[in-house]
Structure formats: structure tokens, C-alpha cells
mmCIF file of C-alpha atoms in Angstrom:
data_model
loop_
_atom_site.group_PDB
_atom_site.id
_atom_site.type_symbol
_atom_site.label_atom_id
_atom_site.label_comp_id
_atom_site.label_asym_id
_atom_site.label_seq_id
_atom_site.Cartn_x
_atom_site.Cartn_y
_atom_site.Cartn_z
ATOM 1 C CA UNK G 1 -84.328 -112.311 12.006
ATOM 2 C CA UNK G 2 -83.764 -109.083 9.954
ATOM 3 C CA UNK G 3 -82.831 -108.584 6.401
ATOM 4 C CA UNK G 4 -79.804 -107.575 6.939
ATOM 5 C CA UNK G 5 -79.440 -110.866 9.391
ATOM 6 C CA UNK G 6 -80.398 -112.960 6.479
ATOM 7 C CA UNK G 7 -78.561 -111.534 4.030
ATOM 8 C CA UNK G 8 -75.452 -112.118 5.743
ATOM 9 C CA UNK G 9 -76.472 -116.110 6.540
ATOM 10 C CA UNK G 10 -76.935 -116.319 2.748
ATOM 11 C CA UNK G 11 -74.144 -114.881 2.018
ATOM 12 C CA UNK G 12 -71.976 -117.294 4.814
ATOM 13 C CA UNK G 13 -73.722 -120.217 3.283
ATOM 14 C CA UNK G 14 -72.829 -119.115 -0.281
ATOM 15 C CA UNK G 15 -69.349 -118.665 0.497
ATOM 16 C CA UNK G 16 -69.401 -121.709 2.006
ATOM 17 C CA UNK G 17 -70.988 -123.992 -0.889
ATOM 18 C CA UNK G 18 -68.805 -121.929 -3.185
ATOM 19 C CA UNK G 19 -65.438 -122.432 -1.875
ATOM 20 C CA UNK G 20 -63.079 -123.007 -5.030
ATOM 21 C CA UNK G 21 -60.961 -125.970 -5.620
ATOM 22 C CA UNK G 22 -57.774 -123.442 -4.717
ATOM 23 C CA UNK G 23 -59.462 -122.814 -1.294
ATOM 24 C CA UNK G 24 -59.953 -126.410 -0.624
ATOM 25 C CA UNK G 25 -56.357 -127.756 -1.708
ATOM 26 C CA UNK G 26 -55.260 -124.699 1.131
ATOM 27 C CA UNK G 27 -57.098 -126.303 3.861
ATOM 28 C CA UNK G 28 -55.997 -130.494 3.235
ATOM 29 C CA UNK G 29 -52.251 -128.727 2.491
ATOM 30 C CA UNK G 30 -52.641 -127.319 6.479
ATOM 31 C CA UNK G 31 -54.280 -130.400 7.569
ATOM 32 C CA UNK G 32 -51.014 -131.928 5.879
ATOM 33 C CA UNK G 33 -48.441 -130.235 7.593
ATOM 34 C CA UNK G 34 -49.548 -129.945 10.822
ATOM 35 C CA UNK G 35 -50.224 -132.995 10.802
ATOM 36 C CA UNK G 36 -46.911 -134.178 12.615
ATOM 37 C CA UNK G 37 -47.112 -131.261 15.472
ATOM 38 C CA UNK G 38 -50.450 -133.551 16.531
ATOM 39 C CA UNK G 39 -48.304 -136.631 16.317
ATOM 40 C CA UNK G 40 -45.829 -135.585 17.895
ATOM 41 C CA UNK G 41 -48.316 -134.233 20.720
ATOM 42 C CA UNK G 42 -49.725 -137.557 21.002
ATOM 43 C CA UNK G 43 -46.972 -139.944 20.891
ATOM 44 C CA UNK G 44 -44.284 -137.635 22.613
ATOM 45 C CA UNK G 45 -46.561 -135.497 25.164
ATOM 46 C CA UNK G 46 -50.160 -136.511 25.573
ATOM 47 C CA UNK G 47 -48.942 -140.226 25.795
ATOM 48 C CA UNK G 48 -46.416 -140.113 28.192
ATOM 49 C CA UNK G 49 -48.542 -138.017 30.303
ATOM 50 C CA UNK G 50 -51.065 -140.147 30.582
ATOM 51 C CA UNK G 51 -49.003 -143.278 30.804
ATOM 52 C CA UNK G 52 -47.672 -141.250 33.848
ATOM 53 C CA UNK G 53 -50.898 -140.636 35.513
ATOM 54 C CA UNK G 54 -51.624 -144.273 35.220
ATOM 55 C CA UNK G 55 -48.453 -145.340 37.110
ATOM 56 C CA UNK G 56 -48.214 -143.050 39.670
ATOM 57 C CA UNK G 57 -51.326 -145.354 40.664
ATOM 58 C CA UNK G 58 -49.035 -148.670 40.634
ATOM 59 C CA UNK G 59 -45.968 -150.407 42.056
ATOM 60 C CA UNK G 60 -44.090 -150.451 39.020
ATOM 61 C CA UNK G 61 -40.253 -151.478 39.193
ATOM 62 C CA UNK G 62 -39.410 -150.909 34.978
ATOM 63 C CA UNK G 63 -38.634 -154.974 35.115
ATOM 64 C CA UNK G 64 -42.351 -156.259 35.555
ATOM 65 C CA UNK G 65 -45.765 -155.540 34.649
ATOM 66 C CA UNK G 66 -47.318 -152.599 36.917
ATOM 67 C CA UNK G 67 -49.734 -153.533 39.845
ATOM 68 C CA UNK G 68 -52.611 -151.205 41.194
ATOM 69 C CA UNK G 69 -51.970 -149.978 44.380
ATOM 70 C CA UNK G 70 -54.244 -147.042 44.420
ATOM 71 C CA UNK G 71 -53.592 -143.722 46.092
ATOM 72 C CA UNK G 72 -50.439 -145.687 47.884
ATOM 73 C CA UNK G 73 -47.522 -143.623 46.482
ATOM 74 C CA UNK G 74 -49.441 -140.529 47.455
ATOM 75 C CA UNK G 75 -49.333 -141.830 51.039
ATOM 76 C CA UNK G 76 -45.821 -142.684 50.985
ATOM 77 C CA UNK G 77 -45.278 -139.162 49.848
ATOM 78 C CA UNK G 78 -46.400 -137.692 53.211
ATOM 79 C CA UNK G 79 -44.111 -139.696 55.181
ATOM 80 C CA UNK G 80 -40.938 -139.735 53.452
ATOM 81 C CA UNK G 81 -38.472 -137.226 55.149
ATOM 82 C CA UNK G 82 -36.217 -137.071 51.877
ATOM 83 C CA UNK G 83 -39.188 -135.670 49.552
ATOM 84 C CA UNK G 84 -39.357 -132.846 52.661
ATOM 85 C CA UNK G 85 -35.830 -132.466 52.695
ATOM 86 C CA UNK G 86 -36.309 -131.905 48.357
ATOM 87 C CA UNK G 87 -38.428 -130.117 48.548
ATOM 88 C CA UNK G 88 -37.726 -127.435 51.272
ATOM 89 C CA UNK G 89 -33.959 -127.607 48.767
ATOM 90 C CA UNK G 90 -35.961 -127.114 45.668
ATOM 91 C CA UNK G 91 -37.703 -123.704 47.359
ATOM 92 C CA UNK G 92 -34.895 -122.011 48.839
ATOM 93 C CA UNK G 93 -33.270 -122.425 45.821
ATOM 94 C CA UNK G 94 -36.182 -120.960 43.471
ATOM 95 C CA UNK G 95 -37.309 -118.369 46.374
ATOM 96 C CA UNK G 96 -33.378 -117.018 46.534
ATOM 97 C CA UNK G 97 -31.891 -117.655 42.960
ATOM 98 C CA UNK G 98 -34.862 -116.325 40.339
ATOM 99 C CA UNK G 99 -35.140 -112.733 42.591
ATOM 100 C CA UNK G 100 -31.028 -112.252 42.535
ATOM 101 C CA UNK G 101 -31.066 -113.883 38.836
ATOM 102 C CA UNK G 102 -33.652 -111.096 37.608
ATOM 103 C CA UNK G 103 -31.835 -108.472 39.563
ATOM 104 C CA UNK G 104 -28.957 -109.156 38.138
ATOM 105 C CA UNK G 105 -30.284 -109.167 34.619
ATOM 106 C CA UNK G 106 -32.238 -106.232 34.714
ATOM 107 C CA UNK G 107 -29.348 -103.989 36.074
ATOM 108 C CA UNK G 108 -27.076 -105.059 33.309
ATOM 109 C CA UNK G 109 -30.443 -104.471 30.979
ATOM 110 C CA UNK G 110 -30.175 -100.682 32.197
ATOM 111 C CA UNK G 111 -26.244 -100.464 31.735
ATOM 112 C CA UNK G 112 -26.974 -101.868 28.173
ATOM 113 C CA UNK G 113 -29.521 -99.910 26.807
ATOM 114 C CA UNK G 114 -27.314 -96.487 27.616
ATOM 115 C CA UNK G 115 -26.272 -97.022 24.434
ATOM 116 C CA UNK G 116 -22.768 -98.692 24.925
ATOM 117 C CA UNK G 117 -20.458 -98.758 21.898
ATOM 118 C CA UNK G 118 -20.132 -102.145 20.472
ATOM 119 C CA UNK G 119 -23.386 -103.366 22.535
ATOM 120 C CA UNK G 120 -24.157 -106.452 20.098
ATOM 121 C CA UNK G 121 -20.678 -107.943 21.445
ATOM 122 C CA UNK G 122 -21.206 -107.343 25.264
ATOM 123 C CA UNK G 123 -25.617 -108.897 24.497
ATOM 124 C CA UNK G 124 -24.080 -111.759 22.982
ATOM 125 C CA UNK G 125 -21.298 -112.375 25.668
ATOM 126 C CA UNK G 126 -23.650 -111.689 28.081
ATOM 127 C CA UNK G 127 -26.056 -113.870 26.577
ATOM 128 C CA UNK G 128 -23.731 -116.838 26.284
ATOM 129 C CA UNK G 129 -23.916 -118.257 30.058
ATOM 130 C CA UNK G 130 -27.319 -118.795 29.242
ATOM 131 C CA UNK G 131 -26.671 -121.186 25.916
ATOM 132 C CA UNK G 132 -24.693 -123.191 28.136
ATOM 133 C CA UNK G 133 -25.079 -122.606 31.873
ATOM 134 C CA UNK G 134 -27.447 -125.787 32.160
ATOM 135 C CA UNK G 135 -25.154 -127.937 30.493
ATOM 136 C CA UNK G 136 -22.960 -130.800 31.338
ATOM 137 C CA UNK G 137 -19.883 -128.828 30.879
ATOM 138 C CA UNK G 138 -20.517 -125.454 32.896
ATOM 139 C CA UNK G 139 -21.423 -127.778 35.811
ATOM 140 C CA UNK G 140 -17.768 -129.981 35.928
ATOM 141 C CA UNK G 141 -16.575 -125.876 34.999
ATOM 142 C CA UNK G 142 -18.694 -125.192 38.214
ATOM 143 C CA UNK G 143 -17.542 -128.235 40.523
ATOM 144 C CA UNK G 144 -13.989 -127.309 39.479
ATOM 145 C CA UNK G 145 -14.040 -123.152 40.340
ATOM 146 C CA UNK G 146 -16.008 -123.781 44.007
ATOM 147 C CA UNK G 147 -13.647 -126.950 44.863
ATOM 148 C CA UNK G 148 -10.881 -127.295 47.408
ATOM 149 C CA UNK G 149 -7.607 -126.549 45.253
ATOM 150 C CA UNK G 150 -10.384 -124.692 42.592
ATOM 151 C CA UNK G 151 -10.306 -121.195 41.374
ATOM 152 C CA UNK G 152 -11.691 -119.189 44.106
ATOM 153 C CA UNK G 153 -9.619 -120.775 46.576
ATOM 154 C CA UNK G 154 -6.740 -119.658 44.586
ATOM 155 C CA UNK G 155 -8.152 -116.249 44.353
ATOM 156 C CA UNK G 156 -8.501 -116.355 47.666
ATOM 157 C CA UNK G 157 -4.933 -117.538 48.691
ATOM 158 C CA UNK G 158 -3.488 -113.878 47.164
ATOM 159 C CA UNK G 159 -5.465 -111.870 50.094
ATOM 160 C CA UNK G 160 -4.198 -114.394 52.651
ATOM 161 C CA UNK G 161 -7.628 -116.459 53.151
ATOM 162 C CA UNK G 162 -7.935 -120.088 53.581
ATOM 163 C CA UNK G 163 -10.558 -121.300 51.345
ATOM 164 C CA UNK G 164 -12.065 -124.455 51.679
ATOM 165 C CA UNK G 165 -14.249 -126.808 49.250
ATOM 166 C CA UNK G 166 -17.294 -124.925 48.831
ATOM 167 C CA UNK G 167 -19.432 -127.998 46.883
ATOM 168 C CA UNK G 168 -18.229 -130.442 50.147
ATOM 169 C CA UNK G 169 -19.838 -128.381 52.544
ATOM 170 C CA UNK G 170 -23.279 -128.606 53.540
ATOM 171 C CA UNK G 171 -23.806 -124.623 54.038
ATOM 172 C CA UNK G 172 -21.865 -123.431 50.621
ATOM 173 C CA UNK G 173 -22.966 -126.547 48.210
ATOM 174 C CA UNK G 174 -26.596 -124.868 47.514
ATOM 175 C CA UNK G 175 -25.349 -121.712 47.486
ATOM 176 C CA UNK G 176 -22.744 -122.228 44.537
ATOM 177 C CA UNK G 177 -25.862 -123.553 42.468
ATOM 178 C CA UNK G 178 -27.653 -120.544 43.366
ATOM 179 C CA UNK G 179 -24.269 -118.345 41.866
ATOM 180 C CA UNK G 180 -24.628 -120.212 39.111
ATOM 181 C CA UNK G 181 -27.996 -119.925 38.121
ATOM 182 C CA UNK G 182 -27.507 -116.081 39.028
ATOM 183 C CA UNK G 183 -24.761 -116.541 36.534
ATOM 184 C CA UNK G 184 -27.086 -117.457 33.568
ATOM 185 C CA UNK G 185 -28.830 -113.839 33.481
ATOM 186 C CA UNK G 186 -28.670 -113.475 29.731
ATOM 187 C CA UNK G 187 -31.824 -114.783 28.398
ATOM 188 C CA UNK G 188 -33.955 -112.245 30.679
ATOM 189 C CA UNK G 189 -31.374 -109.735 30.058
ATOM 190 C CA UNK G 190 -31.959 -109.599 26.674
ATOM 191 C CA UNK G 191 -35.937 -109.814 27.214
ATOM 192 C CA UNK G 192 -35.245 -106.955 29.819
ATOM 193 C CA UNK G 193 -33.704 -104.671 27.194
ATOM 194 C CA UNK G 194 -36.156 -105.337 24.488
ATOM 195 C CA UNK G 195 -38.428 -103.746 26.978
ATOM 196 C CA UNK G 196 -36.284 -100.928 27.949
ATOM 197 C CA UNK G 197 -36.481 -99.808 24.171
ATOM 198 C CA UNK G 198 -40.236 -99.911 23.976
ATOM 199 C CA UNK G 199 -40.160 -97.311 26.718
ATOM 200 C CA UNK G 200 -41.323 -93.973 25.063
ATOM 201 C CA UNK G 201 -38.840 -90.952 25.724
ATOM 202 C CA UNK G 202 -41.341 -88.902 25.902
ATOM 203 C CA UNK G 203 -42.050 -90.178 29.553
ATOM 204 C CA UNK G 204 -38.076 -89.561 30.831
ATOM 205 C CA UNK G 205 -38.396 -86.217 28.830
ATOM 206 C CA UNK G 206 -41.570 -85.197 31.051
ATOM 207 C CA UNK G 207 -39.968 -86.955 34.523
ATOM 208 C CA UNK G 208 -36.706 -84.439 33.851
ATOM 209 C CA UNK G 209 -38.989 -81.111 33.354
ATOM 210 C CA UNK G 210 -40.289 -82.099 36.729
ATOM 211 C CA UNK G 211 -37.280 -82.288 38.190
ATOM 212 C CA UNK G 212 -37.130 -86.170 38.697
ATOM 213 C CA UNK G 213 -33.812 -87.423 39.434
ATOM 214 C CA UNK G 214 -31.903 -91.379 37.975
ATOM 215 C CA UNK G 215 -33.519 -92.894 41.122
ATOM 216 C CA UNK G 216 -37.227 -91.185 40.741
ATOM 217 C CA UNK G 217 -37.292 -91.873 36.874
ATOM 218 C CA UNK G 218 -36.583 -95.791 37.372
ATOM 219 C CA UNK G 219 -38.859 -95.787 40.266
ATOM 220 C CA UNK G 220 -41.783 -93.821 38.685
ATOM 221 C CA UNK G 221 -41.305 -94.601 35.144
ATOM 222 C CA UNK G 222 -39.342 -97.507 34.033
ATOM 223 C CA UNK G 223 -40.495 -99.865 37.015
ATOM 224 C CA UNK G 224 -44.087 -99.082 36.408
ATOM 225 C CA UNK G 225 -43.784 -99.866 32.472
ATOM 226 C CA UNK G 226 -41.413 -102.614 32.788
ATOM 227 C CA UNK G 227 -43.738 -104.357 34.935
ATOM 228 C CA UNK G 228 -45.286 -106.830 32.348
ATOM 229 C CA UNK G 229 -42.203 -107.946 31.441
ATOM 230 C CA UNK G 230 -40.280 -108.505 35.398
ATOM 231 C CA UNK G 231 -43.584 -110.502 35.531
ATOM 232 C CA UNK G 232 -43.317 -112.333 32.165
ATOM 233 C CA UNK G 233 -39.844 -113.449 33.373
ATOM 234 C CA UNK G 234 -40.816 -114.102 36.687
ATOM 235 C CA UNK G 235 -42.942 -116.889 35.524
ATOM 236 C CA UNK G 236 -40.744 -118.403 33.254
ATOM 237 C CA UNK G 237 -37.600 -118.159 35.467
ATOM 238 C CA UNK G 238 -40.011 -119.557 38.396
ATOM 239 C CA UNK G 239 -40.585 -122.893 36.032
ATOM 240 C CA UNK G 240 -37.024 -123.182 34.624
ATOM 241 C CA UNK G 241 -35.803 -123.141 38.529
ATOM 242 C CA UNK G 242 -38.232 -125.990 39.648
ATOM 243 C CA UNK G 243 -36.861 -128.526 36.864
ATOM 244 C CA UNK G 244 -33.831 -127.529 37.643
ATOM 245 C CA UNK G 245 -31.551 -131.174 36.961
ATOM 246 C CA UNK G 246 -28.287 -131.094 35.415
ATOM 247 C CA UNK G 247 -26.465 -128.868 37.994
ATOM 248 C CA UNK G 248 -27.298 -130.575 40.868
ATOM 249 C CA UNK G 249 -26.592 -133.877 39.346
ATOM 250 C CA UNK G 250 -23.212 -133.318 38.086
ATOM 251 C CA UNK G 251 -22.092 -130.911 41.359
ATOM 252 C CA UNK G 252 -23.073 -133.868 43.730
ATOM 253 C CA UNK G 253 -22.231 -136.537 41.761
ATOM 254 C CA UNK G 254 -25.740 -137.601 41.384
ATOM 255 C CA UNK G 255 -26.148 -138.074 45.267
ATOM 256 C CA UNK G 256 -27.418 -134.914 46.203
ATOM 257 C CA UNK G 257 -25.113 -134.054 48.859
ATOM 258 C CA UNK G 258 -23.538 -133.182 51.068
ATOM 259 C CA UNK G 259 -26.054 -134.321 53.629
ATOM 260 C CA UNK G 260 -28.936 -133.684 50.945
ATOM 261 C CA UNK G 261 -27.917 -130.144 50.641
ATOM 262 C CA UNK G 262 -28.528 -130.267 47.183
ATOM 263 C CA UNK G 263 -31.276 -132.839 46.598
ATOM 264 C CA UNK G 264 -32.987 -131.146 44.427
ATOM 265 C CA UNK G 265 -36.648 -132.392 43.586
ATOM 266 C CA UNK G 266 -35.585 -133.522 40.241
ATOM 267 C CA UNK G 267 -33.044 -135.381 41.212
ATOM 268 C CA UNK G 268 -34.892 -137.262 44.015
ATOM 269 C CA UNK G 269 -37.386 -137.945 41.596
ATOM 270 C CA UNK G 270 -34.382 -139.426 39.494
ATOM 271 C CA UNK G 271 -33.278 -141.688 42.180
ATOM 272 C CA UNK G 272 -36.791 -143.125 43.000
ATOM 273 C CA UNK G 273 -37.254 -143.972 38.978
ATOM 274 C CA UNK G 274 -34.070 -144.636 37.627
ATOM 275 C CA UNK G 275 -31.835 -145.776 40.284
ATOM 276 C CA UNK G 276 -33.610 -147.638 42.860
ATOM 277 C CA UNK G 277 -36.451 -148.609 40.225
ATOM 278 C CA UNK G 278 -39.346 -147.417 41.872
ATOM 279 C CA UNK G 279 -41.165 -145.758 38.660
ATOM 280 C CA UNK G 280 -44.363 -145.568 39.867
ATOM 281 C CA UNK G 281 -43.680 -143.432 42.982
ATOM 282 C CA UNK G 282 -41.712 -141.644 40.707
ATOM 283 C CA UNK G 283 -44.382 -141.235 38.836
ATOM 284 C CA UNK G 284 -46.288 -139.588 41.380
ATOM 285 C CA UNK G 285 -43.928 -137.364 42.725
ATOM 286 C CA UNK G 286 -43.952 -135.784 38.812
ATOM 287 C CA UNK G 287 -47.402 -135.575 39.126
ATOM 288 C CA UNK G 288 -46.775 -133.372 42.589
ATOM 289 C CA UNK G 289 -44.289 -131.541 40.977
ATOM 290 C CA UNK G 290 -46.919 -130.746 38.307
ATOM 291 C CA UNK G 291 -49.315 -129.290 40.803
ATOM 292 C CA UNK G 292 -46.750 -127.655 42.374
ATOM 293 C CA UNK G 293 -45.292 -125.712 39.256
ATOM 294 C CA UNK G 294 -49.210 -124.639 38.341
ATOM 295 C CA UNK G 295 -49.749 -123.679 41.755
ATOM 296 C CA UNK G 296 -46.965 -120.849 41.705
ATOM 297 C CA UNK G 297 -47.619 -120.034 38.080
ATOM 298 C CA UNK G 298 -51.319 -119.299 39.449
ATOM 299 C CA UNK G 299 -50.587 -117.530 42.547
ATOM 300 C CA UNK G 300 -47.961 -115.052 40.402
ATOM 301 C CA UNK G 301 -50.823 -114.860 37.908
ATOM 302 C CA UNK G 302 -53.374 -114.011 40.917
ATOM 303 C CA UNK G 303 -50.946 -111.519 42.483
ATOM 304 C CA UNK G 304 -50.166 -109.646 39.010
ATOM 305 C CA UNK G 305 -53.137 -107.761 39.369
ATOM 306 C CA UNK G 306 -51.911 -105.508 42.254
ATOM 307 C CA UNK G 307 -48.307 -105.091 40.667
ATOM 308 C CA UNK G 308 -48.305 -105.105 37.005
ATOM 309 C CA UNK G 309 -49.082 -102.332 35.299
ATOM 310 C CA UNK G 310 -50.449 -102.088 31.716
ATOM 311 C CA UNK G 311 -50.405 -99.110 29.637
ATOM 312 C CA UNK G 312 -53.604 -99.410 27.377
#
């Protein structure tokens, strides 16, 4: 080892040997408040998730003690037609909403951050539908606008078109969940902008010497740069979408249909635990859902390499 080597170890184990009481009393005061984030990390996450792994390995009815069944419930997953029928629900709406949802919310982003007079008031209206767009509320709002005798039937009726009840039919009922998750555009709106303002000027400045037009500038400048953040939504829209609950339950009356057209994941998984009892395949499909969430979140992590750009 060389001097300078050792002078530097005695020197760490000095400092070490010669903390001060102050120094100390910092460290147990951490220990002391964090110590209810671990708690609550044990009891309310780590717990639960384990207890979850364990039944997802049992026949377990909520009434009665659990019984082993092995990889059973995984089995029964592969030949139940309604988990297909969930599932291929649960995609198109994820694969079709989150695309149109960050359109949406990155055009307004641009109309935004032209400077608007009295922009706070239109961010925070804007914002708003997504305070409340998952909540009880918005959804009877929701069942209420796309019904027979609702609001865009009504709209309709002054241009002479019959409407019909949108949430009762099997090809409109997903789609009015999809308009409403469209609808609730303002929390990656509002990410969207803050990264519209990080944009140097200099950039647009240079892109209008060339001769760039609107159209090549967004194409060759903001795109490019904005590409960390379309991505950093991406992902979280991409998880919000696949726990998607609430909207589903309350538009179909917890049944998931018409004809399963809305039968969500989340709300199969619902039925299997909480209404017909069966927590342990419930259990299991949670544990599927799991995989299926990290699966996505790695392949948009994998395929971030060829599309995200980051200026160092």
C-alpha cells in the first residue's frame, strides 16, 4: 500500500473512532424516523406480498384455512377462457388508450407552452380530469354522458342522429373507457410542458437560420429532446392502464359487460377473490399480472435505446 494509501485509512479510521456525540445523536435521530417507512414496508407491502405468493399456491376460499395445491391455479389459468377474454380487454385497452392519451397531452403541452395569457388557469383546468378521472364519481359522470337518454345522445338528437346506449353495447362499451382515460391527459401534460421549457432556444433559433419550418423544428428538435420524457410517461401511463379498476367497475356495474367487453383484468381478478371467494387463484392471477406489468416495463426499457435520445 502507499503512503498516501495509508494515510487516508488512518485518517478513515480516525474519523471513524472520533465521531462526536452530535454526529452520533444524527444517525439514531435517522434511524428514528425512518423507522416507520420500514414498518410500513413490512407490514403494508413486503407482507402482503409474500402472504400473496404463498396463496396463489393454495385453495383458499377467505372462510377456511388455505390448502396446498401446488402449481394448480397456474394450470387453471391456461384453460380459463374468461382470463383470455381479460386479458386480450386489458391490452387493447392499454395498446389504444396510453398512445391517444399521450398524444393528446403532448399537443395541448405545445399549445401551452406558446405562452398563453392566464396559462396557470387553463394547467390547472387541464390538470383537473386527472385528480378525479379515476374516481367513483367521473365514472357514474361517465355511465351517465355515453348512456341511452345521456348527453351525447342529446347532442346528437340536434344534427338529426339516433344515438343509442354506448356503455350497453358490446362494440362502444370499451371504447368510452378508452375516451375517458384519453380524457385524463393532465398529469403528463403538465410533465410534457415542464419538458418543453427545458428545451434551450438556442436550438429553435439555429433550426429557423436554416430555414426549418413548425413541422421540421418539432420533428428535428423538440421530438428528439423530448424523448426522455414521452418515454418516462410511457412507462408510467403503461402501469397506471394495466391496474386500471374503478372505471370498469362502476361502467359495468361490476360485471364486466356487455358480453365481457369490459372485463378488465382487475376486475376479473376481483370476481375470483372477492365475489366468488376463490382467493388463492386470485392470488395467482396478481402474481401474473405482476410479471406481466415488469415484462412491458422491460421491453420499453430494452427498446429505449434505439428511440430515446439523451443530450449529455
Amino acid at each position: 500500500m502507499s503512503a498516501l494509501g495509508e494515510l487516508a485509512t488512518i485518517r478513515n479510521r480516525k474519523g471513524r473512532a472520533t465521531r462526536s456525540p452530535a454526529e452520533r445523536n444524527d444517525g439514531k435521530a435517522a434511524i428514528f424516523f425512518l423507522a416507520p417507512w420500514f414498518l410500513g414496508l413490512a407490514l403494508i407491502v413486503a407482507g402482503p406480498l409474500v402472504a400473496s405468493l404463498y396463496l396463489s399456491f393454495t385453495d383458499y376460499d377467505l372462510l377456511s384455512d388455505p390448502v396446498f395445491t401446488g402449481l394448480e391455479n397456474y394450470a387453471q389459468m391456461l384453460e380459463d377462457p374468461r382470463l383470455r377474454t381479460s386479458l386480450v380487454v386489458t391490452f387493447t385497452y392499454v395498446f389504444v388508450s396510453v398512445p391517444l392519451q399521450l398524444a393528446a397531452a403532448l399537443g395541448l403541452a405545445l399549445l401551452l407552452d406558446r405562452g398563453l395569457r392566464g396559462l396557470p388557469i387553463y394547467r390547472s383546468a387541464f390538470y383537473l380530469p386527472s385528480l378525479i378521472g379515476s374516481s367513483v364519481a367521473i365514472a357514474l359522470l361517465w355511465r351517465q354522458i355515453f348512456g341511452s337518454g345521456g348527453l351525447i345522445n342529446q347532442v346528437l338528437a340536434l344534427v338529426g342522429i339516433e344515438g343509442q346506449g354506448w356503455i350497453s353495447h358490446p362494440d362502444y362499451a370499451l371504447g368510452t373507457l378508452i375516451v375517458l382515460n384519453v380524457w385524463t391527459f393532465g398529469s403528463p401534460m403538465i410533465i410534457f410542458l415542464a419538458g418543453l421549457r427545458q428545451i434551450p432556444e438556442m436550438y429553435y433559433e439555429a433550426a429557423s437560420l436554416d430555414g426549418a419550418s413548425r413541422v421540421r423544428q418539432f420533428t428535428n428538435v423538440t421530438l428528439p429532446l423530448l424523448t426522455p420524457i414521452i418515454f418516462f410517461n410511457l412507462v408510467l401511463q403503461v402501469i397506471n392502464a394495466f391496474q386500471t379498476f374503478t372505471q370498469s367497475y362502476i361502467v359495468s356495474n361490476g360485471t364486466g359487460g356487455p358480453v365481457d367487453s369490459t372485463l378488465f383484468y382487475t376486475l376479473y381478478l376481483y370476481q375470483q377473490g372477492f365475489t366468488a371467494l376463490n382467493m388463492g387463484y386470485a392470488s395467482a392471477m396478481a402474481w401474473l399480472l405482476l410479471m406481466i406489468i415488469a415484462g412491458m416495463t422491460a421491453v420499453n426499457f430494452f427498446a429505449s435505446k434505439y428511440w430515446v435520445f439523451y443530450n449529455d
